[in-house]
Coordinates of C-alpha atoms in Angstrom, one line a residue:
Chain A
A867 CA 2.8 -12.5 -6.1
Q868 CA 2.4 -11.5 -2.6
S869 CA 0.3 -8.5 -1.6
V870 CA -1.2 -6.5 1.1
T871 CA -4.4 -4.6 1.1
Q872 CA -5.4 -1.8 3.9
L873 CA -8.8 -1.0 4.0
G874 CA -9.3 2.7 4.7
S875 CA -6.7 5.2 3.9
H876 CA -7.8 7.4 7.0
V877 CA -9.3 6.4 10.1
S878 CA -10.8 8.7 12.8
V879 CA -11.3 7.7 16.4
S880 CA -12.1 9.4 19.5
E881 CA -9.6 9.4 22.4
G882 CA -10.2 6.3 24.6
A883 CA -12.2 4.5 21.6
L884 CA -11.1 1.3 20.2
V885 CA -8.6 1.4 17.3
L886 CA -9.1 -1.1 14.5
L887 CA -6.9 -1.1 11.3
R888 CA -7.5 -3.6 8.7
C889 CA -5.2 -5.6 6.7
N890 CA -5.6 -8.5 4.4
Y891 CA -2.9 -10.2 2.6
S892 CA -2.2 -12.6 -0.2
S893 CA 0.7 -15.2 -0.6
S894 CA 1.4 -18.5 -2.0
V895 CA 3.2 -19.6 1.0
P896 CA 2.8 -19.2 4.7
P897 CA 4.0 -15.6 5.3
Y898 CA 5.5 -13.4 7.9
L899 CA 3.4 -10.4 8.5
F900 CA 4.5 -6.9 10.4
W901 CA 2.9 -3.7 11.3
Y902 CA 4.9 -0.7 11.1
V903 CA 4.3 3.0 12.3
Q904 CA 5.4 6.1 10.9
Y905 CA 5.4 9.3 12.9
P906 CA 5.5 12.7 11.1
N907 CA 8.9 13.5 9.6
Q908 CA 10.2 10.0 10.6
G909 CA 11.0 6.6 9.3
L910 CA 9.1 3.5 9.7
Q911 CA 9.4 1.6 13.3
L912 CA 8.2 -1.9 13.8
L913 CA 5.1 -2.1 15.8
L914 CA 4.7 -5.9 16.0
K915 CA 5.3 -9.0 13.9
Y916 CA 3.8 -12.4 13.3
T917 CA 6.2 -15.3 12.7
S918 CA 3.9 -18.3 13.0
A919 CA 4.6 -19.0 16.9
A920 CA 1.1 -17.4 18.1
T921 CA -1.8 -16.1 16.2
L922 CA -2.3 -13.1 18.7
V923 CA 0.7 -10.9 18.6
K924 CA 1.3 -8.2 21.1
G925 CA 3.4 -5.1 20.1
I926 CA 4.6 -2.0 21.5
N927 CA 2.3 0.8 22.9
G928 CA -0.6 -1.4 23.8
F929 CA -1.2 -2.7 20.1
E930 CA -2.0 -6.2 19.1
A931 CA -2.8 -8.0 16.0
E932 CA -4.6 -11.4 15.4
F933 CA -3.4 -13.6 12.3
K934 CA -6.5 -15.3 10.9
K935 CA -5.5 -17.7 8.1
S936 CA -9.0 -18.5 7.0
E937 CA -9.8 -15.0 6.4
T938 CA -6.1 -14.0 5.3
S939 CA -6.2 -11.1 7.8
F940 CA -4.0 -9.5 10.1
H941 CA -6.0 -6.7 11.7
L942 CA -4.3 -4.1 14.2
T943 CA -6.4 -3.1 17.4
K944 CA -5.7 -1.3 20.4
P945 CA -8.4 -1.2 23.1
S946 CA -8.1 2.6 24.0
A947 CA -6.7 5.4 21.6
H948 CA -4.3 7.9 22.8
M949 CA -3.4 11.2 21.2
S950 CA 0.0 9.9 20.8
D951 CA -1.3 7.1 18.5
A952 CA -1.7 9.5 15.7
A953 CA 0.4 8.5 12.9
E954 CA 0.6 6.4 9.6
Y955 CA 0.4 2.7 10.0
F956 CA 1.7 0.2 7.5
C957 CA 0.9 -3.4 7.1
A958 CA 3.7 -5.6 5.4
V959 CA 4.0 -9.2 4.3
A960 CA 7.2 -11.2 3.6
A961 CA 6.9 -14.5 1.8
E962 CA 8.6 -14.4 -1.6
R963 CA 12.4 -14.7 -2.2
G964 CA 13.0 -16.9 1.1
Y965 CA 11.0 -14.3 3.1
Q966 CA 13.3 -11.5 2.2
K967 CA 11.0 -9.6 -0.1
V968 CA 8.7 -7.2 1.9
T969 CA 5.7 -5.9 0.2
F970 CA 3.9 -2.9 2.1
G971 CA 0.2 -1.8 2.1
T972 CA -0.6 1.6 1.1
G973 CA -0.9 2.8 4.6
T974 CA -3.7 3.9 7.1
K975 CA -3.4 7.4 8.7
L976 CA -4.9 7.3 12.2
Q977 CA -6.5 10.6 13.4
V978 CA -7.3 10.5 17.2
I979 CA -9.9 13.2 18.2
P980 CA -9.8 14.7 21.9
Chain B
E421 CA 23.0 3.8 19.1
A422 CA 21.9 1.5 16.4
Q423 CA 20.7 3.5 13.4
V424 CA 20.3 4.0 9.8
T425 CA 21.5 7.3 8.7
Q426 CA 20.5 8.9 5.4
N427 CA 21.7 12.3 4.0
P428 CA 20.5 14.8 3.0
R429 CA 17.1 15.0 4.4
Y430 CA 15.9 17.3 2.1
L431 CA 17.2 17.8 -1.6
I432 CA 16.0 20.1 -4.3
T433 CA 17.4 19.8 -7.7
V434 CA 16.8 20.3 -11.4
T435 CA 16.2 17.7 -14.2
G436 CA 19.1 15.9 -15.4
K437 CA 21.5 16.9 -12.6
K438 CA 23.1 13.9 -11.2
L439 CA 22.7 13.3 -7.5
T440 CA 23.4 10.7 -4.8
V441 CA 21.8 10.0 -1.6
T442 CA 23.8 8.4 1.1
C443 CA 22.7 5.6 3.4
S444 CA 24.8 3.9 6.3
Q445 CA 24.0 1.6 9.0
N446 CA 26.0 0.7 12.1
M447 CA 24.4 -2.7 12.9
N448 CA 26.5 -4.9 10.6
H449 CA 23.4 -5.9 8.6
E450 CA 23.8 -7.8 5.4
Y451 CA 20.6 -6.7 4.0
M452 CA 20.0 -3.1 2.7
S453 CA 17.2 -1.7 0.6
W454 CA 15.8 1.5 -0.9
Y455 CA 12.1 2.5 -1.0
R456 CA 10.2 5.2 -2.2
Q457 CA 7.0 6.5 -0.6
D458 CA 4.2 8.3 -2.8
P459 CA 0.8 9.2 -1.5
G460 CA -1.6 6.6 -1.9
L461 CA 1.0 4.0 -2.9
G462 CA 2.7 3.2 0.2
L463 CA 6.2 2.1 0.1
R464 CA 7.8 0.5 -3.1
Q465 CA 11.1 -1.0 -3.4
I466 CA 13.6 0.2 -5.6
Y467 CA 16.8 -1.7 -5.2
Y468 CA 18.1 -4.2 -2.6
S469 CA 21.3 -5.9 -1.6
M470 CA 21.9 -9.1 0.3
N471 CA 25.5 -8.4 0.9
V472 CA 28.7 -6.7 -0.3
E473 CA 28.6 -6.5 -4.2
V474 CA 25.3 -8.1 -4.4
T475 CA 22.5 -6.0 -5.6
D476 CA 19.3 -6.7 -7.4
K477 CA 16.3 -4.7 -8.7
G478 CA 13.0 -4.2 -6.6
D479 CA 9.7 -3.2 -8.0
V480 CA 10.6 0.3 -9.5
P481 CA 14.2 0.3 -10.4
E482 CA 14.0 2.4 -13.6
G483 CA 16.0 5.7 -13.3
Y484 CA 18.0 4.5 -10.3
K485 CA 21.3 2.9 -9.4
V486 CA 22.9 1.6 -6.4
S487 CA 26.3 0.1 -5.3
R488 CA 27.5 -1.9 -2.3
K489 CA 31.0 -1.7 -1.9
E490 CA 31.1 -1.6 1.8
K491 CA 28.9 -3.5 4.1
R492 CA 27.7 -0.4 5.9
N493 CA 27.1 1.9 2.9
F494 CA 24.3 1.6 0.3
P495 CA 24.0 4.7 -1.8
L496 CA 21.2 5.5 -4.2
I497 CA 22.3 7.2 -7.4
L498 CA 20.1 9.2 -9.8
E499 CA 22.0 9.7 -13.0
S500 CA 19.5 12.0 -14.7
P501 CA 16.8 12.9 -12.3
S502 CA 13.2 13.7 -13.7
P503 CA 10.2 15.3 -11.9
N504 CA 8.4 11.9 -11.7
Q505 CA 11.1 11.0 -9.2
T506 CA 10.1 13.7 -6.8
S507 CA 9.3 11.5 -3.7
L508 CA 10.2 10.5 -0.1
Y509 CA 12.9 8.0 -0.1
F510 CA 13.8 5.7 2.7
C511 CA 16.8 3.3 3.2
A512 CA 16.4 0.3 5.2
S513 CA 18.4 -2.5 6.7
S514 CA 18.0 -5.9 8.5
S515 CA 19.9 -8.8 9.6
L516 CA 19.7 -12.1 7.6
Q517 CA 20.2 -14.2 10.6
G518 CA 16.6 -15.3 10.9
R519 CA 13.7 -14.9 8.4
N520 CA 11.6 -12.7 10.6
S521 CA 14.1 -9.9 11.1
P522 CA 12.4 -6.6 11.0
L523 CA 13.7 -3.6 8.8
H524 CA 15.3 -0.8 10.4
F525 CA 14.6 2.6 8.6
G526 CA 16.5 5.8 8.2
N527 CA 14.5 9.1 8.8
G528 CA 13.9 9.7 5.0
T529 CA 15.0 12.0 2.2
R530 CA 12.6 14.3 0.6
L531 CA 13.6 14.9 -3.0
T532 CA 12.2 17.5 -5.3
V533 CA 13.1 17.6 -9.0
T534 CA 12.1 20.7 -10.9

């Protein structure tokens, strides 16, 4: 069965510091991988997605993620955190059921300290 | 504007009183799905639909019903709500044209069952 593990339910960084949110996945077939962001009182929005075209994926708001098959990881990074990045971030994998079943991680809340 | 609309945003009810949460999308998406979000558990899929009159159970379907009579609508029905169904619910939709189509989420319905 496919699964996602997000290490760290809460991450705090200073404004201007590197953001690193960790995601490891498990699937029996090559997966599609996604990062979604959830701002307070809103639904989830797509940040970026990996679909096997390139291992380094660039998303919105300066975020990027690198697919590493050998480590089964898809960590999310941003070189310099902004206050507006404070939100909850979800990693998701789609592999089963013809790639239509999406399984989400438990989420990481990012706090940005001024 | 392309969107997924859920109603109501907030709902407080009592145990056993039937309720329906509506979901509508204007993007002509084939795929629609319901998730519940609970602290520490991330998003878990309740039911999904690949097209009109085609629905199937997700990971946590017990106590819920859905129907898909029209392409745009996918209501979630709780015939006899219980306190353990207190949660934040999200409806999502996506196109089935391409395996990497992202999910589009509504803004959520916060349900409290007393």
